[in-house]
Amino acid sequence: MSLPSSLAAASAVATSPPRRRWSQQLALLGCALLVALPLVMWAANRSAPLVFGLASLAFLVAGQAPQVLRNLAAAIRSPIGLALGGFLLWALVSLAWSHRPAAGLAMWGELALPLACGLAIVASASFRARPAVLRALAIAIILASLLMVFELASGLSQRIALGIGKQMIFIFNRPVITCLMLSAPVIHGLWTRPGASTRDRVLAALTALAVGWCTFASESGAAKLGLLMLAAGWAVTLVLPRLSLAATMLAFAATLAIAPFLGQLADRAIPPSVHAELADSHSRDRVDIWLSFGEAIRARPLIGSGFGASAALQTHPVAAQVSEPRRLLLGVGHPHSAPVQVWVETGLVGALLLGFAGLAFLTRLRRLPARDLAPRLAVFAAAFAMASVGHGAWQGWWIAVLTAAAVWFDAGKARPDQEVDHV
């Protein structure tokens, strides 16, 4: 049988009534898993990759194979796909000069698998952010936020009484960020969809209030920064879309470019009085960490020390090239800045590839109308701000949450006839 005949036969099977019912059931399962993500993260704060992976499997099987393959090929051939694919390949190559290649490979999987899952969901064309699904996600975010506020207010007394999990308030940092990132597409979808009812807009407002309350009740400085960036970026982009997009592109490129010298710049720019005010956020400690990792970057600026090497950089041969007073902080686990981590592990080559991917993504947003551009640009700015001062860059939960937010936006994206050009 010829290839066109095979594809036609497969398509006919895929669209038969039993297959359609099966696909609808799988798509419903995938939707349920994506909706449940905030609540599951509240219960288990590293579970996002598992939930997201199961959802992607459901959507992938629900899709029609010929269409899925075409969509996958188109996504991989796009500028963003080529840049991200190039970075993933370079990261694998860099394991050759890592001192912990097995651990680096595991970390590479934490990065690559959620990205692949997000690509699979989009390529399946089986996920649509219908009003009922958006309402369900909003309710899940509100419930997760209120549960975290209640637990924080009670001093985790329920977990302590039951003797389950880590009984420390930082365990909510990840689910708080999850709710924050997923709130943007659901608020935007409920508020701006054609024929949005008063009930939907009230639900969107309640989602925003619940996420804001939860964020400021938590101890996560990164989440608070992200919320402020999200709100400011959204508001400014609605009024000045061209300026906001240009400023975001410039800030992204500049932050990535200065990462090798971030510690030195911050050390000179931030006075002791500011560090005293930000003591709870450990700002002075972060600057010292950036100074230490900055020396490691400058020792191997082109190719880095190998993907995943940051987790134990104090045992890497590059540590010998770092001044003795700075070596101790190479053992903190990661540099608490994604741009710094990119440079440390993959060097200039990795920074250029990820920089190109980010700029290609932002360029792609330029044709969206301001009301659709605003939440997407705000999420990008908030996520990059949090990653620049917070957790490890390749943690699976973080990549899964970011990819999930992108998937929700894609599921409710504007039609081509709604596009304009912000250039």
Tab-separated table of C-alpha atoms in Angstrom:
chain	number	residue	atom	x	y	z
A	1	MET	CA	0.000	0.000	0.000
A	2	SER	CA	1.357	3.452	-0.881
A	3	LEU	CA	2.041	6.046	1.809
A	4	PRO	CA	-0.880	8.319	0.781
A	5	SER	CA	-3.192	5.298	0.810
A	6	SER	CA	-1.929	4.283	4.250
A	7	LEU	CA	-2.532	7.767	5.650
A	8	ALA	CA	-6.001	7.851	4.126
A	9	ALA	CA	-6.839	4.473	5.645
A	10	ALA	CA	-5.520	5.543	9.037
A	11	SER	CA	-7.553	8.740	8.866
A	12	ALA	CA	-10.705	6.801	8.002
A	13	VAL	CA	-10.206	4.516	10.995
A	14	ALA	CA	-9.485	7.504	13.239
A	15	THR	CA	-12.745	9.210	12.303
A	16	SER	CA	-15.004	6.165	12.688
A	17	PRO	CA	-17.718	6.558	15.386
A	18	PRO	CA	-16.083	4.189	17.935
A	19	ARG	CA	-12.734	5.906	17.444
A	20	ARG	CA	-14.325	9.348	17.819
A	21	ARG	CA	-15.948	8.333	21.115
A	22	TRP	CA	-12.669	6.877	22.359
A	23	SER	CA	-10.815	10.057	21.341
A	24	GLN	CA	-13.381	12.232	23.102
A	25	GLN	CA	-13.050	10.197	26.294
A	26	LEU	CA	-9.260	10.431	26.193
A	27	ALA	CA	-9.403	14.170	25.535
A	28	LEU	CA	-11.769	14.532	28.501
A	29	LEU	CA	-9.294	12.616	30.668
A	30	GLY	CA	-6.477	14.878	29.493
A	31	CYS	CA	-8.545	17.970	30.323
A	32	ALA	CA	-9.323	16.606	33.784
A	33	LEU	CA	-5.631	16.024	34.485
A	34	LEU	CA	-4.662	19.536	33.356
A	35	VAL	CA	-7.455	21.030	35.461
A	36	ALA	CA	-6.355	19.018	38.505
A	37	LEU	CA	-2.739	20.188	38.303
A	38	PRO	CA	-2.982	23.038	40.892
A	39	LEU	CA	-4.672	20.781	43.450
A	40	VAL	CA	-2.275	17.904	42.856
A	41	MET	CA	0.670	20.282	43.277
A	42	TRP	CA	-0.817	21.452	46.587
A	43	ALA	CA	-0.861	17.846	47.762
A	44	ALA	CA	2.509	16.837	46.255
A	45	ASN	CA	4.712	19.733	45.206
A	46	ARG	CA	6.866	17.839	42.699
A	47	SER	CA	4.025	16.088	40.878
A	48	ALA	CA	3.573	18.453	37.911
A	49	PRO	CA	5.725	16.426	35.455
A	50	LEU	CA	3.780	13.221	36.182
A	51	VAL	CA	0.351	14.834	35.843
A	52	PHE	CA	1.397	16.760	32.742
A	53	GLY	CA	2.921	13.644	31.209
A	54	LEU	CA	-0.240	11.592	31.741
A	55	ALA	CA	-2.331	14.386	30.223
A	56	SER	CA	-0.075	14.565	27.178
A	57	LEU	CA	-0.334	10.804	26.693
A	58	ALA	CA	-4.133	11.005	26.753
A	59	PHE	CA	-4.212	13.852	24.226
A	60	LEU	CA	-1.610	12.228	22.007
A	61	VAL	CA	-3.564	8.968	21.756
A	62	ALA	CA	-6.757	10.968	21.181
A	63	GLY	CA	-5.248	12.723	18.172
A	64	GLN	CA	-5.205	11.501	14.586
A	65	ALA	CA	-1.766	10.130	13.708
A	66	PRO	CA	-1.306	11.852	10.318
A	67	GLN	CA	-2.280	15.242	11.728
A	68	VAL	CA	-0.139	14.755	14.835
A	69	LEU	CA	2.911	13.923	12.715
A	70	ARG	CA	2.369	16.944	10.470
A	71	ASN	CA	1.986	19.247	13.459
A	72	LEU	CA	5.063	17.802	15.171
A	73	ALA	CA	7.162	18.276	12.046
A	74	ALA	CA	5.963	21.864	11.627
A	75	ALA	CA	6.724	22.709	15.264
A	76	ILE	CA	10.201	21.179	15.150
A	77	ARG	CA	11.035	23.054	11.925
A	78	SER	CA	9.949	26.410	13.369
A	79	PRO	CA	12.631	28.882	14.578
A	80	ILE	CA	11.666	28.215	18.201
A	81	GLY	CA	11.716	24.455	17.669
A	82	LEU	CA	15.105	24.528	15.959
A	83	ALA	CA	16.627	26.715	18.682
A	84	LEU	CA	15.252	24.622	21.546
A	85	GLY	CA	16.208	21.421	19.759
A	86	GLY	CA	19.697	22.800	19.230
A	87	PHE	CA	19.985	23.675	22.908
A	88	LEU	CA	18.815	20.227	24.005
A	89	LEU	CA	21.341	18.620	21.657
A	90	TRP	CA	24.138	20.905	22.880
A	91	ALA	CA	23.205	20.125	26.488
A	92	LEU	CA	23.582	16.417	25.732
A	93	VAL	CA	26.952	17.009	24.070
A	94	SER	CA	28.126	19.018	27.083
A	95	LEU	CA	27.726	15.938	29.286
A	96	ALA	CA	31.016	14.804	27.727
A	97	TRP	CA	32.936	17.302	29.886
A	98	SER	CA	30.659	17.160	32.922
A	99	HIS	CA	32.056	15.482	36.036
A	100	ARG	CA	28.612	13.931	36.746
A	101	PRO	CA	27.234	12.811	33.361
A	102	ALA	CA	24.656	10.394	34.801
A	103	ALA	CA	23.171	13.054	37.079
A	104	GLY	CA	23.334	15.532	34.212
A	105	LEU	CA	21.423	13.156	31.962
A	106	ALA	CA	18.702	12.788	34.592
A	107	MET	CA	18.440	16.565	34.824
A	108	TRP	CA	18.313	16.771	31.026
A	109	GLY	CA	15.304	14.467	31.181
A	110	GLU	CA	13.603	16.818	33.654
A	111	LEU	CA	13.958	19.570	31.055
A	112	ALA	CA	13.270	17.634	27.864
A	113	LEU	CA	10.317	15.461	28.892
A	114	PRO	CA	7.900	18.254	29.934
A	115	LEU	CA	8.800	20.173	26.771
A	116	ALA	CA	8.084	17.070	24.697
A	117	CYS	CA	4.790	16.564	26.540
A	118	GLY	CA	3.702	20.122	25.804
A	119	LEU	CA	4.626	19.684	22.151
A	120	ALA	CA	2.611	16.457	22.040
A	121	ILE	CA	-0.497	18.144	23.467
A	122	VAL	CA	-0.327	20.992	20.958
A	123	ALA	CA	0.413	18.639	18.053
A	124	SER	CA	-2.520	16.400	18.967
A	125	ALA	CA	-4.949	19.294	18.333
A	126	SER	CA	-7.214	17.562	20.877
A	127	PHE	CA	-7.164	20.184	23.632
A	128	ARG	CA	-9.498	23.169	23.507
A	129	ALA	CA	-9.933	25.675	26.319
A	130	ARG	CA	-13.722	25.638	26.249
A	131	PRO	CA	-15.633	27.776	28.779
A	132	ALA	CA	-16.523	24.821	31.013
A	133	VAL	CA	-12.880	23.728	31.121
A	134	LEU	CA	-11.720	27.259	31.953
A	135	ARG	CA	-14.265	27.475	34.757
A	136	ALA	CA	-13.086	24.147	36.144
A	137	LEU	CA	-9.456	25.306	36.146
A	138	ALA	CA	-10.426	28.572	37.837
A	139	ILE	CA	-12.228	26.655	40.594
A	140	ALA	CA	-9.236	24.321	41.014
A	141	ILE	CA	-6.865	27.295	41.340
A	142	ILE	CA	-9.148	28.995	43.865
A	143	LEU	CA	-9.468	25.813	45.951
A	144	ALA	CA	-5.716	25.166	45.892
A	145	SER	CA	-5.011	28.785	46.865
A	146	LEU	CA	-7.492	28.743	49.746
A	147	LEU	CA	-6.180	25.412	51.013
A	148	MET	CA	-2.658	26.826	51.101
A	149	VAL	CA	-3.803	30.008	52.856
A	150	PHE	CA	-5.639	27.900	55.448
A	151	GLU	CA	-2.644	25.653	56.058
A	152	LEU	CA	-0.273	28.599	56.333
A	153	ALA	CA	-2.604	30.372	58.773
A	154	SER	CA	-2.895	27.234	60.907
A	155	GLY	CA	0.851	26.644	61.013
A	156	LEU	CA	0.506	23.382	59.070
A	157	SER	CA	-1.290	21.878	62.065
A	158	GLN	CA	-3.186	19.374	59.900
A	159	ARG	CA	-0.020	17.987	58.309
A	160	ILE	CA	1.708	17.895	61.671
A	161	ALA	CA	-1.218	16.028	63.259
A	162	LEU	CA	-1.299	13.529	60.400
A	163	GLY	CA	2.482	13.284	60.236
A	164	ILE	CA	2.572	13.592	56.456
A	165	GLY	CA	5.049	15.324	54.181
A	166	LYS	CA	7.585	17.984	55.024
A	167	GLN	CA	6.094	20.153	57.730
A	168	MET	CA	7.685	23.451	56.688
A	169	ILE	CA	5.981	26.391	55.003
A	170	PHE	CA	8.371	26.499	52.046
A	171	ILE	CA	6.665	23.384	50.657
A	172	PHE	CA	3.987	25.691	49.258
A	173	ASN	CA	6.384	27.785	47.171
A	174	ARG	CA	5.995	25.512	44.147
A	175	PRO	CA	2.181	25.185	44.218
A	176	VAL	CA	1.876	28.950	44.745
A	177	ILE	CA	3.938	29.565	41.609
A	178	THR	CA	1.870	26.927	39.803
A	179	CYS	CA	-1.356	28.757	40.628
A	180	LEU	CA	0.212	32.069	39.629
A	181	MET	CA	1.360	30.863	36.214
A	182	LEU	CA	-1.893	29.056	35.389
A	183	SER	CA	-4.081	31.922	36.587
A	184	ALA	CA	-3.100	34.143	33.650
A	185	PRO	CA	-4.557	32.016	30.833
A	186	VAL	CA	-7.716	31.207	32.793
A	187	ILE	CA	-8.370	34.830	33.820
A	188	HIS	CA	-7.734	35.999	30.274
A	189	GLY	CA	-9.916	33.268	28.792
A	190	LEU	CA	-12.868	33.849	31.108
A	191	TRP	CA	-12.735	37.642	30.859
A	192	THR	CA	-12.192	38.157	27.125
A	193	ARG	CA	-13.865	35.216	25.401
A	194	PRO	CA	-16.717	36.152	23.042
A	195	GLY	CA	-19.973	36.324	24.958
A	196	ALA	CA	-18.286	36.235	28.364
A	197	SER	CA	-20.965	36.361	31.052
A	198	THR	CA	-20.915	38.343	34.274
A	199	ARG	CA	-20.573	35.038	36.126
A	200	ASP	CA	-17.412	34.193	34.182
A	201	ARG	CA	-15.878	37.593	34.867
A	202	VAL	CA	-16.693	37.330	38.562
A	203	LEU	CA	-14.999	33.913	38.588
A	204	ALA	CA	-11.959	35.425	36.845
A	205	ALA	CA	-11.798	38.195	39.450
A	206	LEU	CA	-12.112	35.683	42.303
A	207	THR	CA	-9.269	33.669	40.773
A	208	ALA	CA	-7.060	36.759	40.714
A	209	LEU	CA	-7.924	37.611	44.327
A	210	ALA	CA	-7.315	34.063	45.564
A	211	VAL	CA	-3.944	33.820	43.822
A	212	GLY	CA	-2.888	37.239	45.113
A	213	TRP	CA	-3.909	36.353	48.680
A	214	CYS	CA	-2.107	33.028	48.519
A	215	THR	CA	1.040	34.573	47.024
A	216	PHE	CA	1.408	37.217	49.708
A	217	ALA	CA	0.560	34.711	52.456
A	218	SER	CA	3.422	32.470	51.313
A	219	GLU	CA	7.099	32.922	52.066
A	220	SER	CA	8.090	32.797	48.381
A	221	GLY	CA	9.857	36.012	47.427
A	222	ALA	CA	10.069	34.750	43.848
A	223	ALA	CA	6.277	34.327	43.691
A	224	LYS	CA	5.715	37.846	45.039
A	225	LEU	CA	8.110	39.240	42.427
A	226	GLY	CA	6.356	37.183	39.761
A	227	LEU	CA	2.923	38.473	40.778
A	228	LEU	CA	4.088	42.088	40.639
A	229	MET	CA	5.717	41.536	37.236
A	230	LEU	CA	2.611	39.759	35.963
A	231	ALA	CA	0.251	42.549	37.018
A	232	ALA	CA	2.512	45.370	35.840
A	233	GLY	CA	3.375	43.699	32.547
A	234	TRP	CA	-0.269	42.944	31.798
A	235	ALA	CA	-1.399	46.516	32.525
A	236	VAL	CA	1.398	48.223	30.596
A	237	THR	CA	1.016	45.952	27.564
A	238	LEU	CA	-2.701	46.701	27.322
A	239	VAL	CA	-1.887	50.411	27.026
A	240	LEU	CA	1.496	50.358	25.235
A	241	PRO	CA	1.843	47.009	23.450
A	242	ARG	CA	4.738	47.959	21.151
A	243	LEU	CA	6.791	49.577	23.891
A	244	SER	CA	6.130	46.728	26.308
A	245	LEU	CA	7.129	44.063	23.786
A	246	ALA	CA	10.311	45.929	22.824
A	247	ALA	CA	11.224	46.510	26.479
A	248	THR	CA	10.683	42.836	27.330
A	249	MET	CA	12.866	41.711	24.427
A	250	LEU	CA	15.612	44.137	25.437
A	251	ALA	CA	15.442	43.156	29.117
A	252	PHE	CA	15.536	39.443	28.262
A	253	ALA	CA	18.555	39.798	25.968
A	254	ALA	CA	20.386	42.123	28.361
A	255	THR	CA	19.826	39.899	31.412
A	256	LEU	CA	21.124	36.880	29.534
A	257	ALA	CA	24.124	38.833	28.244
A	258	ILE	CA	25.235	40.208	31.624
A	259	ALA	CA	24.772	36.929	33.521
A	260	PRO	CA	28.542	36.204	33.755
A	261	PHE	CA	28.950	39.539	35.546
A	262	LEU	CA	25.663	39.594	37.462
A	263	GLY	CA	27.323	39.089	40.833
A	264	GLN	CA	29.797	41.924	40.312
A	265	LEU	CA	27.105	44.307	39.076
A	266	ALA	CA	24.723	43.471	41.914
A	267	ASP	CA	27.513	43.726	44.486
A	268	ARG	CA	28.276	47.271	43.377
A	269	ALA	CA	24.703	48.403	42.777
A	270	ILE	CA	22.879	47.165	45.893
A	271	PRO	CA	23.758	49.011	49.123
A	272	PRO	CA	23.908	47.209	52.496
A	273	SER	CA	20.733	48.977	53.645
A	274	VAL	CA	18.753	47.326	50.844
A	275	HIS	CA	20.194	43.921	51.725
A	276	ALA	CA	19.113	44.534	55.318
A	277	GLU	CA	15.553	45.244	54.165
A	278	LEU	CA	15.590	42.103	51.998
A	279	ALA	CA	17.159	39.842	54.607
A	280	ASP	CA	14.229	37.412	54.495
A	281	SER	CA	14.821	36.983	50.751
A	282	HIS	CA	18.537	36.270	51.328
A	283	SER	CA	19.559	38.911	48.782
A	284	ARG	CA	23.128	39.188	50.102
A	285	ASP	CA	23.517	35.426	49.944
A	286	ARG	CA	22.314	35.412	46.339
A	287	VAL	CA	24.855	38.044	45.345
A	288	ASP	CA	27.650	36.030	46.961
A	289	ILE	CA	26.470	32.917	45.100
A	290	TRP	CA	26.426	34.837	41.805
A	291	LEU	CA	29.954	36.069	42.475
A	292	SER	CA	31.161	32.498	42.985
A	293	PHE	CA	29.423	31.076	39.930
A	294	GLY	CA	30.482	34.093	37.889
A	295	GLU	CA	34.109	33.139	38.417
A	296	ALA	CA	33.296	29.613	37.219
A	297	ILE	CA	31.650	31.036	34.088
A	298	ARG	CA	34.654	33.183	33.261
A	299	ALA	CA	36.913	30.154	33.673
A	300	ARG	CA	35.001	28.296	30.908
A	301	PRO	CA	33.043	30.956	29.024
A	302	LEU	CA	32.561	29.243	25.671
A	303	ILE	CA	31.342	25.714	26.429
A	304	GLY	CA	30.587	25.779	30.156
A	305	SER	CA	31.191	23.041	32.699
A	306	GLY	CA	28.595	20.572	31.410
A	307	PHE	CA	24.829	20.297	31.724
A	308	GLY	CA	23.752	19.676	35.315
A	309	ALA	CA	27.215	20.429	36.706
A	310	SER	CA	25.849	23.217	38.939
A	311	ALA	CA	24.388	20.668	41.346
A	312	ALA	CA	27.877	19.873	42.664
A	313	LEU	CA	30.152	22.417	41.021
A	314	GLN	CA	32.471	22.437	44.025
A	315	THR	CA	33.716	18.980	42.941
A	316	HIS	CA	34.156	19.923	39.263
A	317	PRO	CA	37.712	20.607	38.001
A	318	VAL	CA	36.625	24.184	37.239
A	319	ALA	CA	36.428	24.820	41.000
A	320	ALA	CA	40.228	24.931	41.097
A	321	GLN	CA	40.060	28.042	38.898
A	322	VAL	CA	37.726	29.839	41.312
A	323	SER	CA	39.324	31.929	44.054
A	324	GLU	CA	39.477	30.073	47.357
A	325	PRO	CA	37.085	32.378	49.280
A	326	ARG	CA	34.435	31.803	46.597
A	327	ARG	CA	34.680	28.013	46.282
A	328	LEU	CA	32.485	27.171	49.261
A	329	LEU	CA	29.337	28.601	47.667
A	330	LEU	CA	29.812	26.462	44.567
A	331	GLY	CA	28.242	23.688	46.632
A	332	VAL	CA	24.829	25.311	47.186
A	333	GLY	CA	23.190	23.174	44.470
A	334	HIS	CA	22.454	25.801	41.807
A	335	PRO	CA	23.242	29.493	41.264
A	336	HIS	CA	19.700	30.748	42.029
A	337	SER	CA	19.537	32.396	38.613
A	338	ALA	CA	18.563	30.679	35.371
A	339	PRO	CA	20.722	32.933	33.138
A	340	VAL	CA	23.740	32.278	35.356
A	341	GLN	CA	23.021	28.541	35.322
A	342	VAL	CA	22.760	28.511	31.521
A	343	TRP	CA	26.191	30.134	31.258
A	344	VAL	CA	27.800	27.961	33.941
A	345	GLU	CA	26.647	24.704	32.392
A	346	THR	CA	26.449	25.363	28.642
A	347	GLY	CA	28.535	28.489	28.127
A	348	LEU	CA	28.153	31.077	25.393
A	349	VAL	CA	26.867	28.449	22.949
A	350	GLY	CA	23.950	27.500	25.191
A	351	ALA	CA	23.192	31.128	26.055
A	352	LEU	CA	23.001	32.047	22.356
A	353	LEU	CA	20.688	29.143	21.555
A	354	LEU	CA	18.296	29.860	24.420
A	355	GLY	CA	18.502	33.582	23.749
A	356	PHE	CA	17.493	33.010	20.147
A	357	ALA	CA	14.609	30.753	21.236
A	358	GLY	CA	13.316	33.392	23.652
A	359	LEU	CA	13.553	36.217	21.128
A	360	ALA	CA	11.908	34.058	18.448
A	361	PHE	CA	9.036	33.399	20.836
A	362	LEU	CA	8.623	37.088	21.653
A	363	THR	CA	8.796	38.001	17.975
A	364	ARG	CA	6.045	35.499	17.278
A	365	LEU	CA	3.786	37.308	19.756
A	366	ARG	CA	4.011	40.621	17.920
A	367	ARG	CA	0.980	39.992	15.677
A	368	LEU	CA	-1.428	39.390	18.545
A	369	PRO	CA	-3.900	42.135	19.491
A	370	ALA	CA	-3.025	43.929	22.720
A	371	ARG	CA	-5.614	42.086	24.822
A	372	ASP	CA	-4.144	38.701	23.783
A	373	LEU	CA	-0.528	39.868	23.834
A	374	ALA	CA	-0.773	41.292	27.361
A	375	PRO	CA	-1.250	38.074	29.401
A	376	ARG	CA	1.287	36.114	27.341
A	377	LEU	CA	3.952	38.797	27.595
A	378	ALA	CA	3.183	39.250	31.294
A	379	VAL	CA	3.654	35.529	31.970
A	380	PHE	CA	6.947	35.548	30.046
A	381	ALA	CA	8.210	38.542	32.044
A	382	ALA	CA	7.043	37.093	35.368
A	383	ALA	CA	8.525	33.665	34.682
A	384	PHE	CA	11.858	35.071	33.538
A	385	ALA	CA	12.019	37.410	36.541
A	386	MET	CA	11.364	34.536	38.956
A	387	ALA	CA	13.846	32.265	37.194
A	388	SER	CA	16.498	34.989	37.264
A	389	VAL	CA	16.528	35.165	41.063
A	390	GLY	CA	15.019	31.877	42.206
A	391	HIS	CA	15.117	28.120	41.858
A	392	GLY	CA	17.150	25.812	39.637
A	393	ALA	CA	16.570	26.367	35.927
A	394	TRP	CA	15.872	22.757	34.908
A	395	GLN	CA	13.651	21.498	37.721
A	396	GLY	CA	10.962	19.294	36.221
A	397	TRP	CA	8.030	20.841	38.096
A	398	TRP	CA	9.016	24.337	36.879
A	399	ILE	CA	9.392	23.313	33.236
A	400	ALA	CA	6.090	21.406	33.397
A	401	VAL	CA	4.229	24.380	34.879
A	402	LEU	CA	5.612	26.813	32.293
A	403	THR	CA	4.794	24.415	29.474
A	404	ALA	CA	1.299	23.869	30.878
A	405	ALA	CA	0.693	27.634	30.882
A	406	ALA	CA	1.829	27.795	27.257
A	407	VAL	CA	-0.496	24.912	26.366
A	408	TRP	CA	-3.477	26.660	27.989
A	409	PHE	CA	-2.707	29.822	26.034
A	410	ASP	CA	-2.364	27.848	22.808
A	411	ALA	CA	-5.694	26.136	23.413
A	412	GLY	CA	-7.427	29.516	23.517
A	413	LYS	CA	-5.294	31.444	21.027
A	414	ALA	CA	-6.648	34.095	18.694
A	415	ARG	CA	-7.691	33.324	15.139
A	416	PRO	CA	-5.490	34.662	12.304
A	417	ASP	CA	-8.067	37.335	11.412
A	418	GLN	CA	-7.665	38.800	14.916
A	419	GLU	CA	-3.937	39.425	14.501
A	420	VAL	CA	-2.219	42.806	14.191
A	421	ASP	CA	1.456	43.702	14.014
A	422	HIS	CA	3.213	45.325	17.019
A	423	VAL	CA	6.424	46.371	15.231
